[in-house]
Amino acid sequence: MPLAAEKLTWDKNELAFELTDANAMIAGTALAGDVVITARYDHDGDVMSKQPGDVTGQLRVKIPADGVKLYLDTILP
């Protein structure tokens, strides 16, 4: 289950992001420790659908972390 989520709009440039406790899926959850950050560019804009052509990436980090670069490098078949 995701700890936190944020929907962003991409304009084809690098996209800065910040996940804080305010983005937690369950209020009061502290974002800390080892986590996997996952991002997906979803062509149809529906977060619930994963379709061929959507692009994803993931990275394991220890929170708190600064300067994290997450590359979307996997195209869903």
JSON list of N, CA and C in Angstrom, two decimals:
[
{"chain": "A", "resi": 1, "resn": "MET", "atom": "N", "xyz": [0.84, -1.18, 0.00]},
{"chain": "A", "resi": 1, "resn": "MET", "atom": "CA", "xyz": [0.00, 0.00, 0.00]},
{"chain": "A", "resi": 1, "resn": "MET", "atom": "C", "xyz": [0.88, 1.24, 0.00]},
{"chain": "A", "resi": 2, "resn": "PRO", "atom": "N", "xyz": [0.55, 2.23, -0.81]},
{"chain": "A", "resi": 2, "resn": "PRO", "atom": "CA", "xyz": [1.34, 3.46, -0.85]},
{"chain": "A", "resi": 2, "resn": "PRO", "atom": "C", "xyz": [1.30, 4.19, 0.50]},
{"chain": "A", "resi": 3, "resn": "LEU", "atom": "N", "xyz": [2.43, 4.75, 0.89]},
{"chain": "A", "resi": 3, "resn": "LEU", "atom": "CA", "xyz": [2.49, 5.58, 2.09]},
{"chain": "A", "resi": 3, "resn": "LEU", "atom": "C", "xyz": [2.01, 6.99, 1.81]},
{"chain": "A", "resi": 4, "resn": "ALA", "atom": "N", "xyz": [2.34, 7.48, 0.59]},
{"chain": "A", "resi": 4, "resn": "ALA", "atom": "CA", "xyz": [2.00, 8.86, 0.23]},
{"chain": "A", "resi": 4, "resn": "ALA", "atom": "C", "xyz": [1.79, 8.93, -1.27]},
{"chain": "A", "resi": 5, "resn": "ALA", "atom": "N", "xyz": [1.10, 9.96, -1.72]},
{"chain": "A", "resi": 5, "resn": "ALA", "atom": "CA", "xyz": [0.86, 10.14, -3.15]},
{"chain": "A", "resi": 5, "resn": "ALA", "atom": "C", "xyz": [0.71, 11.61, -3.47]},
{"chain": "A", "resi": 6, "resn": "GLU", "atom": "N", "xyz": [1.08, 11.94, -4.71]},
{"chain": "A", "resi": 6, "resn": "GLU", "atom": "CA", "xyz": [0.88, 13.29, -5.21]},
{"chain": "A", "resi": 6, "resn": "GLU", "atom": "C", "xyz": [0.70, 13.20, -6.72]},
{"chain": "A", "resi": 7, "resn": "LYS", "atom": "N", "xyz": [-0.28, 13.91, -7.24]},
{"chain": "A", "resi": 7, "resn": "LYS", "atom": "CA", "xyz": [-0.49, 13.96, -8.69]},
{"chain": "A", "resi": 7, "resn": "LYS", "atom": "C", "xyz": [0.13, 15.25, -9.21]},
{"chain": "A", "resi": 8, "resn": "LEU", "atom": "N", "xyz": [1.00, 15.11, -10.20]},
{"chain": "A", "resi": 8, "resn": "LEU", "atom": "CA", "xyz": [1.70, 16.25, -10.77]},
{"chain": "A", "resi": 8, "resn": "LEU", "atom": "C", "xyz": [1.38, 16.36, -12.25]},
{"chain": "A", "resi": 9, "resn": "THR", "atom": "N", "xyz": [1.60, 17.54, -12.82]},
{"chain": "A", "resi": 9, "resn": "THR", "atom": "CA", "xyz": [1.44, 17.75, -14.25]},
{"chain": "A", "resi": 9, "resn": "THR", "atom": "C", "xyz": [2.82, 17.96, -14.85]},
{"chain": "A", "resi": 10, "resn": "TRP", "atom": "N", "xyz": [3.14, 17.20, -15.88]},
{"chain": "A", "resi": 10, "resn": "TRP", "atom": "CA", "xyz": [4.46, 17.24, -16.50]},
{"chain": "A", "resi": 10, "resn": "TRP", "atom": "C", "xyz": [4.43, 18.07, -17.77]},
{"chain": "A", "resi": 11, "resn": "ASP", "atom": "N", "xyz": [5.40, 18.97, -17.92]},
{"chain": "A", "resi": 11, "resn": "ASP", "atom": "CA", "xyz": [5.46, 19.83, -19.11]},
{"chain": "A", "resi": 11, "resn": "ASP", "atom": "C", "xyz": [6.65, 19.50, -20.00]},
{"chain": "A", "resi": 12, "resn": "LYS", "atom": "N", "xyz": [7.13, 18.27, -19.93]},
{"chain": "A", "resi": 12, "resn": "LYS", "atom": "CA", "xyz": [8.23, 17.75, -20.75]},
{"chain": "A", "resi": 12, "resn": "LYS", "atom": "C", "xyz": [9.59, 18.28, -20.32]},
{"chain": "A", "resi": 13, "resn": "ASN", "atom": "N", "xyz": [9.71, 18.85, -19.16]},
{"chain": "A", "resi": 13, "resn": "ASN", "atom": "CA", "xyz": [10.98, 19.25, -18.58]},
{"chain": "A", "resi": 13, "resn": "ASN", "atom": "C", "xyz": [11.17, 18.49, -17.28]},
{"chain": "A", "resi": 14, "resn": "GLU", "atom": "N", "xyz": [12.33, 18.68, -16.65]},
{"chain": "A", "resi": 14, "resn": "GLU", "atom": "CA", "xyz": [12.51, 18.09, -15.33]},
{"chain": "A", "resi": 14, "resn": "GLU", "atom": "C", "xyz": [11.40, 18.59, -14.42]},
{"chain": "A", "resi": 15, "resn": "LEU", "atom": "N", "xyz": [10.99, 17.73, -13.51]},
{"chain": "A", "resi": 15, "resn": "LEU", "atom": "CA", "xyz": [9.87, 18.07, -12.64]},
{"chain": "A", "resi": 15, "resn": "LEU", "atom": "C", "xyz": [10.30, 17.90, -11.18]},
{"chain": "A", "resi": 16, "resn": "ALA", "atom": "N", "xyz": [10.34, 18.98, -10.46]},
{"chain": "A", "resi": 16, "resn": "ALA", "atom": "CA", "xyz": [10.67, 18.92, -9.04]},
{"chain": "A", "resi": 16, "resn": "ALA", "atom": "C", "xyz": [9.49, 18.38, -8.27]},
{"chain": "A", "resi": 17, "resn": "PHE", "atom": "N", "xyz": [9.77, 17.56, -7.25]},
{"chain": "A", "resi": 17, "resn": "PHE", "atom": "CA", "xyz": [8.69, 17.04, -6.42]},
{"chain": "A", "resi": 17, "resn": "PHE", "atom": "C", "xyz": [9.16, 17.01, -4.97]},
{"chain": "A", "resi": 18, "resn": "GLU", "atom": "N", "xyz": [8.19, 17.04, -4.09]},
{"chain": "A", "resi": 18, "resn": "GLU", "atom": "CA", "xyz": [8.48, 16.94, -2.66]},
{"chain": "A", "resi": 18, "resn": "GLU", "atom": "C", "xyz": [7.33, 16.17, -2.02]},
{"chain": "A", "resi": 19, "resn": "LEU", "atom": "N", "xyz": [7.68, 15.11, -1.34]},
{"chain": "A", "resi": 19, "resn": "LEU", "atom": "CA", "xyz": [6.69, 14.36, -0.58]},
{"chain": "A", "resi": 19, "resn": "LEU", "atom": "C", "xyz": [6.95, 14.60, 0.90]},
{"chain": "A", "resi": 20, "resn": "THR", "atom": "N", "xyz": [5.90, 15.01, 1.60]},
{"chain": "A", "resi": 20, "resn": "THR", "atom": "CA", "xyz": [6.01, 15.28, 3.03]},
{"chain": "A", "resi": 20, "resn": "THR", "atom": "C", "xyz": [4.92, 14.50, 3.76]},
{"chain": "A", "resi": 21, "resn": "ASP", "atom": "N", "xyz": [4.92, 14.59, 5.06]},
{"chain": "A", "resi": 21, "resn": "ASP", "atom": "CA", "xyz": [3.88, 13.94, 5.86]},
{"chain": "A", "resi": 21, "resn": "ASP", "atom": "C", "xyz": [2.48, 14.38, 5.42]},
{"chain": "A", "resi": 22, "resn": "ALA", "atom": "N", "xyz": [2.38, 15.58, 4.85]},
{"chain": "A", "resi": 22, "resn": "ALA", "atom": "CA", "xyz": [1.08, 16.09, 4.39]},
{"chain": "A", "resi": 22, "resn": "ALA", "atom": "C", "xyz": [0.55, 15.27, 3.21]},
{"chain": "A", "resi": 23, "resn": "ASN", "atom": "N", "xyz": [1.43, 14.55, 2.50]},
{"chain": "A", "resi": 23, "resn": "ASN", "atom": "CA", "xyz": [1.01, 13.71, 1.37]},
{"chain": "A", "resi": 23, "resn": "ASN", "atom": "C", "xyz": [0.67, 12.29, 1.79]},
{"chain": "A", "resi": 24, "resn": "ALA", "atom": "N", "xyz": [0.75, 12.00, 3.08]},
{"chain": "A", "resi": 24, "resn": "ALA", "atom": "CA", "xyz": [0.50, 10.64, 3.57]},
{"chain": "A", "resi": 24, "resn": "ALA", "atom": "C", "xyz": [-0.92, 10.20, 3.27]},
{"chain": "A", "resi": 25, "resn": "MET", "atom": "N", "xyz": [-1.05, 8.93, 2.87]},
{"chain": "A", "resi": 25, "resn": "MET", "atom": "CA", "xyz": [-2.37, 8.37, 2.57]},
{"chain": "A", "resi": 25, "resn": "MET", "atom": "C", "xyz": [-3.21, 8.21, 3.84]},
{"chain": "A", "resi": 26, "resn": "ILE", "atom": "N", "xyz": [-2.53, 7.99, 4.97]},
{"chain": "A", "resi": 26, "resn": "ILE", "atom": "CA", "xyz": [-3.21, 7.88, 6.26]},
{"chain": "A", "resi": 26, "resn": "ILE", "atom": "C", "xyz": [-2.70, 9.02, 7.14]},
{"chain": "A", "resi": 27, "resn": "ALA", "atom": "N", "xyz": [-3.60, 9.89, 7.55]},
{"chain": "A", "resi": 27, "resn": "ALA", "atom": "CA", "xyz": [-3.22, 11.05, 8.36]},
{"chain": "A", "resi": 27, "resn": "ALA", "atom": "C", "xyz": [-2.44, 10.61, 9.58]},
{"chain": "A", "resi": 28, "resn": "GLY", "atom": "N", "xyz": [-1.39, 11.36, 9.87]},
{"chain": "A", "resi": 28, "resn": "GLY", "atom": "CA", "xyz": [-0.57, 11.06, 11.04]},
{"chain": "A", "resi": 28, "resn": "GLY", "atom": "C", "xyz": [0.60, 10.13, 10.74]},
{"chain": "A", "resi": 29, "resn": "THR", "atom": "N", "xyz": [0.67, 9.61, 9.52]},
{"chain": "A", "resi": 29, "resn": "THR", "atom": "CA", "xyz": [1.79, 8.74, 9.15]},
{"chain": "A", "resi": 29, "resn": "THR", "atom": "C", "xyz": [3.02, 9.58, 8.88]},
{"chain": "A", "resi": 30, "resn": "ALA", "atom": "N", "xyz": [4.12, 9.23, 9.52]},
{"chain": "A", "resi": 30, "resn": "ALA", "atom": "CA", "xyz": [5.38, 9.93, 9.30]},
{"chain": "A", "resi": 30, "resn": "ALA", "atom": "C", "xyz": [6.14, 9.24, 8.18]},
{"chain": "A", "resi": 31, "resn": "LEU", "atom": "N", "xyz": [6.60, 10.03, 7.21]},
{"chain": "A", "resi": 31, "resn": "LEU", "atom": "CA", "xyz": [7.40, 9.46, 6.12]},
{"chain": "A", "resi": 31, "resn": "LEU", "atom": "C", "xyz": [8.85, 9.45, 6.57]},
{"chain": "A", "resi": 32, "resn": "ALA", "atom": "N", "xyz": [9.36, 8.24, 6.86]},
{"chain": "A", "resi": 32, "resn": "ALA", "atom": "CA", "xyz": [10.74, 8.09, 7.34]},
{"chain": "A", "resi": 32, "resn": "ALA", "atom": "C", "xyz": [11.21, 6.69, 7.05]},
{"chain": "A", "resi": 33, "resn": "GLY", "atom": "N", "xyz": [12.53, 6.52, 6.99]},
{"chain": "A", "resi": 33, "resn": "GLY", "atom": "CA", "xyz": [13.11, 5.20, 6.81]},
{"chain": "A", "resi": 33, "resn": "GLY", "atom": "C", "xyz": [13.30, 4.84, 5.35]},
{"chain": "A", "resi": 34, "resn": "ASP", "atom": "N", "xyz": [13.54, 3.55, 5.09]},
{"chain": "A", "resi": 34, "resn": "ASP", "atom": "CA", "xyz": [13.76, 3.05, 3.74]},
{"chain": "A", "resi": 34, "resn": "ASP", "atom": "C", "xyz": [12.41, 2.91, 3.02]},
{"chain": "A", "resi": 35, "resn": "VAL", "atom": "N", "xyz": [12.31, 3.54, 1.86]},
{"chain": "A", "resi": 35, "resn": "VAL", "atom": "CA", "xyz": [11.08, 3.48, 1.06]},
{"chain": "A", "resi": 35, "resn": "VAL", "atom": "C", "xyz": [11.45, 3.32, -0.41]},
{"chain": "A", "resi": 36, "resn": "VAL", "atom": "N", "xyz": [10.48, 2.90, -1.18]},
{"chain": "A", "resi": 36, "resn": "VAL", "atom": "CA", "xyz": [10.63, 2.85, -2.62]},
{"chain": "A", "resi": 36, "resn": "VAL", "atom": "C", "xyz": [9.72, 3.93, -3.20]},
{"chain": "A", "resi": 37, "resn": "ILE", "atom": "N", "xyz": [10.32, 4.85, -3.94]},
{"chain": "A", "resi": 37, "resn": "ILE", "atom": "CA", "xyz": [9.57, 5.90, -4.61]},
{"chain": "A", "resi": 37, "resn": "ILE", "atom": "C", "xyz": [9.26, 5.41, -6.01]},
{"chain": "A", "resi": 38, "resn": "THR", "atom": "N", "xyz": [8.00, 5.47, -6.38]},
{"chain": "A", "resi": 38, "resn": "THR", "atom": "CA", "xyz": [7.57, 5.04, -7.71]},
{"chain": "A", "resi": 38, "resn": "THR", "atom": "C", "xyz": [6.82, 6.19, -8.36]},
{"chain": "A", "resi": 39, "resn": "ALA", "atom": "N", "xyz": [7.09, 6.41, -9.64]},
{"chain": "A", "resi": 39, "resn": "ALA", "atom": "CA", "xyz": [6.37, 7.43, -10.40]},
{"chain": "A", "resi": 39, "resn": "ALA", "atom": "C", "xyz": [5.92, 6.82, -11.71]},
{"chain": "A", "resi": 40, "resn": "ARG", "atom": "N", "xyz": [4.80, 7.35, -12.23]},
{"chain": "A", "resi": 40, "resn": "ARG", "atom": "CA", "xyz": [4.29, 6.85, -13.51]},
{"chain": "A", "resi": 40, "resn": "ARG", "atom": "C", "xyz": [3.71, 8.01, -14.30]},
{"chain": "A", "resi": 41, "resn": "TYR", "atom": "N", "xyz": [4.10, 8.08, -15.57]},
{"chain": "A", "resi": 41, "resn": "TYR", "atom": "CA", "xyz": [3.46, 9.01, -16.49]},
{"chain": "A", "resi": 41, "resn": "TYR", "atom": "C", "xyz": [2.32, 8.24, -17.13]},
{"chain": "A", "resi": 42, "resn": "ASP", "atom": "N", "xyz": [1.11, 8.66, -16.84]},
{"chain": "A", "resi": 42, "resn": "ASP", "atom": "CA", "xyz": [-0.09, 7.94, -17.27]},
{"chain": "A", "resi": 42, "resn": "ASP", "atom": "C", "xyz": [-0.73, 8.70, -18.43]},
{"chain": "A", "resi": 43, "resn": "HIS", "atom": "N", "xyz": [-0.76, 8.06, -19.60]},
{"chain": "A", "resi": 43, "resn": "HIS", "atom": "CA", "xyz": [-1.25, 8.73, -20.81]},
{"chain": "A", "resi": 43, "resn": "HIS", "atom": "C", "xyz": [-2.70, 9.17, -20.73]},
{"chain": "A", "resi": 44, "resn": "ASP", "atom": "N", "xyz": [-3.55, 8.40, -20.07]},
{"chain": "A", "resi": 44, "resn": "ASP", "atom": "CA", "xyz": [-4.96, 8.78, -20.05]},
{"chain": "A", "resi": 44, "resn": "ASP", "atom": "C", "xyz": [-5.35, 9.59, -18.81]},
{"chain": "A", "resi": 45, "resn": "GLY", "atom": "N", "xyz": [-4.40, 9.82, -17.90]},
{"chain": "A", "resi": 45, "resn": "GLY", "atom": "CA", "xyz": [-4.67, 10.64, -16.73]},
{"chain": "A", "resi": 45, "resn": "GLY", "atom": "C", "xyz": [-5.46, 9.96, -15.63]},
{"chain": "A", "resi": 46, "resn": "ASP", "atom": "N", "xyz": [-5.78, 8.69, -15.81]},
{"chain": "A", "resi": 46, "resn": "ASP", "atom": "CA", "xyz": [-6.54, 7.93, -14.81]},
{"chain": "A", "resi": 46, "resn": "ASP", "atom": "C", "xyz": [-5.58, 7.13, -13.95]},
{"chain": "A", "resi": 47, "resn": "VAL", "atom": "N", "xyz": [-5.40, 7.56, -12.72]},
{"chain": "A", "resi": 47, "resn": "VAL", "atom": "CA", "xyz": [-4.43, 6.93, -11.82]},
{"chain": "A", "resi": 47, "resn": "VAL", "atom": "C", "xyz": [-4.72, 5.44, -11.59]},
{"chain": "A", "resi": 48, "resn": "MET", "atom": "N", "xyz": [-5.96, 5.03, -11.74]},
{"chain": "A", "resi": 48, "resn": "MET", "atom": "CA", "xyz": [-6.33, 3.64, -11.48]},
{"chain": "A", "resi": 48, "resn": "MET", "atom": "C", "xyz": [-5.99, 2.71, -12.63]},
{"chain": "A", "resi": 49, "resn": "SER", "atom": "N", "xyz": [-5.80, 3.25, -13.83]},
{"chain": "A", "resi": 49, "resn": "SER", "atom": "CA", "xyz": [-5.52, 2.39, -14.98]},
{"chain": "A", "resi": 49, "resn": "SER", "atom": "C", "xyz": [-4.03, 2.39, -15.29]},
{"chain": "A", "resi": 50, "resn": "LYS", "atom": "N", "xyz": [-3.51, 1.21, -15.56]},
{"chain": "A", "resi": 50, "resn": "LYS", "atom": "CA", "xyz": [-2.13, 1.08, -16.04]},
{"chain": "A", "resi": 50, "resn": "LYS", "atom": "C", "xyz": [-2.23, 0.46, -17.41]},
{"chain": "A", "resi": 51, "resn": "GLN", "atom": "N", "xyz": [-1.85, 1.23, -18.42]},
{"chain": "A", "resi": 51, "resn": "GLN", "atom": "CA", "xyz": [-2.03, 0.79, -19.79]},
{"chain": "A", "resi": 51, "resn": "GLN", "atom": "C", "xyz": [-0.69, 0.70, -20.52]},
{"chain": "A", "resi": 52, "resn": "PRO", "atom": "N", "xyz": [-0.64, -0.12, -21.58]},
{"chain": "A", "resi": 52, "resn": "PRO", "atom": "CA", "xyz": [0.58, -0.17, -22.40]},
{"chain": "A", "resi": 52, "resn": "PRO", "atom": "C", "xyz": [0.96, 1.24, -22.85]},
{"chain": "A", "resi": 53, "resn": "GLY", "atom": "N", "xyz": [2.23, 1.55, -22.75]},
{"chain": "A", "resi": 53, "resn": "GLY", "atom": "CA", "xyz": [2.73, 2.87, -23.13]},
{"chain": "A", "resi": 53, "resn": "GLY", "atom": "C", "xyz": [2.95, 3.80, -21.97]},
{"chain": "A", "resi": 54, "resn": "ASP", "atom": "N", "xyz": [2.31, 3.53, -20.81]},
{"chain": "A", "resi": 54, "resn": "ASP", "atom": "CA", "xyz": [2.60, 4.34, -19.62]},
{"chain": "A", "resi": 54, "resn": "ASP", "atom": "C", "xyz": [4.07, 4.12, -19.26]},
{"chain": "A", "resi": 55, "resn": "VAL", "atom": "N", "xyz": [4.70, 5.14, -18.73]},
{"chain": "A", "resi": 55, "resn": "VAL", "atom": "CA", "xyz": [6.13, 5.09, -18.42]},
{"chain": "A", "resi": 55, "resn": "VAL", "atom": "C", "xyz": [6.31, 5.18, -16.91]},
{"chain": "A", "resi": 56, "resn": "THR", "atom": "N", "xyz": [7.15, 4.30, -16.34]},
{"chain": "A", "resi": 56, "resn": "THR", "atom": "CA", "xyz": [7.34, 4.26, -14.90]},
{"chain": "A", "resi": 56, "resn": "THR", "atom": "C", "xyz": [8.83, 4.29, -14.53]},
{"chain": "A", "resi": 57, "resn": "GLY", "atom": "N", "xyz": [9.05, 4.53, -13.27]},
{"chain": "A", "resi": 57, "resn": "GLY", "atom": "CA", "xyz": [10.40, 4.46, -12.71]},
{"chain": "A", "resi": 57, "resn": "GLY", "atom": "C", "xyz": [10.28, 4.30, -11.21]},
{"chain": "A", "resi": 58, "resn": "GLN", "atom": "N", "xyz": [11.33, 3.74, -10.61]},
{"chain": "A", "resi": 58, "resn": "GLN", "atom": "CA", "xyz": [11.32, 3.62, -9.15]},
{"chain": "A", "resi": 58, "resn": "GLN", "atom": "C", "xyz": [12.74, 3.68, -8.62]},
{"chain": "A", "resi": 59, "resn": "LEU", "atom": "N", "xyz": [12.82, 4.03, -7.35]},
{"chain": "A", "resi": 59, "resn": "LEU", "atom": "CA", "xyz": [14.11, 4.23, -6.70]},
{"chain": "A", "resi": 59, "resn": "LEU", "atom": "C", "xyz": [13.94, 3.99, -5.21]},
{"chain": "A", "resi": 60, "resn": "ARG", "atom": "N", "xyz": [14.86, 3.25, -4.61]},
{"chain": "A", "resi": 60, "resn": "ARG", "atom": "CA", "xyz": [14.85, 3.05, -3.16]},
{"chain": "A", "resi": 60, "resn": "ARG", "atom": "C", "xyz": [15.69, 4.16, -2.52]},
{"chain": "A", "resi": 61, "resn": "VAL", "atom": "N", "xyz": [15.12, 4.81, -1.51]},
{"chain": "A", "resi": 61, "resn": "VAL", "atom": "CA", "xyz": [15.81, 5.88, -0.79]},
{"chain": "A", "resi": 61, "resn": "VAL", "atom": "C", "xyz": [15.56, 5.75, 0.70]},
{"chain": "A", "resi": 62, "resn": "LYS", "atom": "N", "xyz": [16.40, 6.41, 1.47]},
{"chain": "A", "resi": 62, "resn": "LYS", "atom": "CA", "xyz": [16.19, 6.50, 2.92]},
{"chain": "A", "resi": 62, "resn": "LYS", "atom": "C", "xyz": [15.73, 7.92, 3.20]},
{"chain": "A", "resi": 63, "resn": "ILE", "atom": "N", "xyz": [14.55, 8.04, 3.77]},
{"chain": "A", "resi": 63, "resn": "ILE", "atom": "CA", "xyz": [13.96, 9.34, 4.08]},
{"chain": "A", "resi": 63, "resn": "ILE", "atom": "C", "xyz": [14.37, 9.75, 5.49]},
{"chain": "A", "resi": 64, "resn": "PRO", "atom": "N", "xyz": [14.76, 10.99, 5.71]},
{"chain": "A", "resi": 64, "resn": "PRO", "atom": "CA", "xyz": [14.68, 12.13, 4.80]},
{"chain": "A", "resi": 64, "resn": "PRO", "atom": "C", "xyz": [15.78, 12.08, 3.74]},
{"chain": "A", "resi": 65, "resn": "ALA", "atom": "N", "xyz": [15.49, 12.61, 2.56]},
{"chain": "A", "resi": 65, "resn": "ALA", "atom": "CA", "xyz": [16.44, 12.64, 1.45]},
{"chain": "A", "resi": 65, "resn": "ALA", "atom": "C", "xyz": [16.25, 13.93, 0.66]},
{"chain": "A", "resi": 66, "resn": "ASP", "atom": "N", "xyz": [17.34, 14.47, 0.18]},
{"chain": "A", "resi": 66, "resn": "ASP", "atom": "CA", "xyz": [17.31, 15.66, -0.68]},
{"chain": "A", "resi": 66, "resn": "ASP", "atom": "C", "xyz": [18.02, 15.33, -1.99]},
{"chain": "A", "resi": 67, "resn": "GLY", "atom": "N", "xyz": [17.65, 16.03, -3.03]},
{"chain": "A", "resi": 67, "resn": "GLY", "atom": "CA", "xyz": [18.33, 15.89, -4.32]},
{"chain": "A", "resi": 67, "resn": "GLY", "atom": "C", "xyz": [18.13, 14.55, -4.99]},
{"chain": "A", "resi": 68, "resn": "VAL", "atom": "N", "xyz": [17.02, 13.89, -4.71]},
{"chain": "A", "resi": 68, "resn": "VAL", "atom": "CA", "xyz": [16.73, 12.58, -5.30]},
{"chain": "A", "resi": 68, "resn": "VAL", "atom": "C", "xyz": [16.34, 12.79, -6.77]},
{"chain": "A", "resi": 69, "resn": "LYS", "atom": "N", "xyz": [16.94, 11.98, -7.65]},
{"chain": "A", "resi": 69, "resn": "LYS", "atom": "CA", "xyz": [16.57, 12.03, -9.07]},
{"chain": "A", "resi": 69, "resn": "LYS", "atom": "C", "xyz": [15.96, 10.69, -9.43]},
{"chain": "A", "resi": 70, "resn": "LEU", "atom": "N", "xyz": [14.73, 10.73, -9.86]},
{"chain": "A", "resi": 70, "resn": "LEU", "atom": "CA", "xyz": [13.99, 9.52, -10.24]},
{"chain": "A", "resi": 70, "resn": "LEU", "atom": "C", "xyz": [13.77, 9.58, -11.74]},
{"chain": "A", "resi": 71, "resn": "TYR", "atom": "N", "xyz": [14.23, 8.57, -12.45]},
{"chain": "A", "resi": 71, "resn": "TYR", "atom": "CA", "xyz": [14.10, 8.52, -13.90]},
{"chain": "A", "resi": 71, "resn": "TYR", "atom": "C", "xyz": [12.97, 7.58, -14.29]},
{"chain": "A", "resi": 72, "resn": "LEU", "atom": "N", "xyz": [12.10, 8.05, -15.16]},
{"chain": "A", "resi": 72, "resn": "LEU", "atom": "CA", "xyz": [11.05, 7.20, -15.70]},
{"chain": "A", "resi": 72, "resn": "LEU", "atom": "C", "xyz": [11.66, 6.50, -16.91]},
{"chain": "A", "resi": 73, "resn": "ASP", "atom": "N", "xyz": [12.00, 5.23, -16.73]},
{"chain": "A", "resi": 73, "resn": "ASP", "atom": "CA", "xyz": [12.79, 4.52, -17.73]},
{"chain": "A", "resi": 73, "resn": "ASP", "atom": "C", "xyz": [12.21, 3.17, -18.17]},
{"chain": "A", "resi": 74, "resn": "THR", "atom": "N", "xyz": [10.99, 2.89, -17.76]},
{"chain": "A", "resi": 74, "resn": "THR", "atom": "CA", "xyz": [10.38, 1.61, -18.12]},
{"chain": "A", "resi": 74, "resn": "THR", "atom": "C", "xyz": [9.02, 1.88, -18.77]},
{"chain": "A", "resi": 75, "resn": "ILE", "atom": "N", "xyz": [8.86, 1.40, -20.00]},
{"chain": "A", "resi": 75, "resn": "ILE", "atom": "CA", "xyz": [7.58, 1.54, -20.70]},
{"chain": "A", "resi": 75, "resn": "ILE", "atom": "C", "xyz": [6.76, 0.27, -20.47]},
{"chain": "A", "resi": 76, "resn": "LEU", "atom": "N", "xyz": [5.54, 0.44, -19.99]},
{"chain": "A", "resi": 76, "resn": "LEU", "atom": "CA", "xyz": [4.68, -0.72, -19.76]},
{"chain": "A", "resi": 76, "resn": "LEU", "atom": "C", "xyz": [4.30, -1.37, -21.09]},
{"chain": "A", "resi": 77, "resn": "PRO", "atom": "N", "xyz": [4.41, -2.70, -21.15]},
{"chain": "A", "resi": 77, "resn": "PRO", "atom": "CA", "xyz": [4.08, -3.41, -22.39]},
{"chain": "A", "resi": 77, "resn": "PRO", "atom": "C", "xyz": [2.57, -3.47, -22.63]}
]
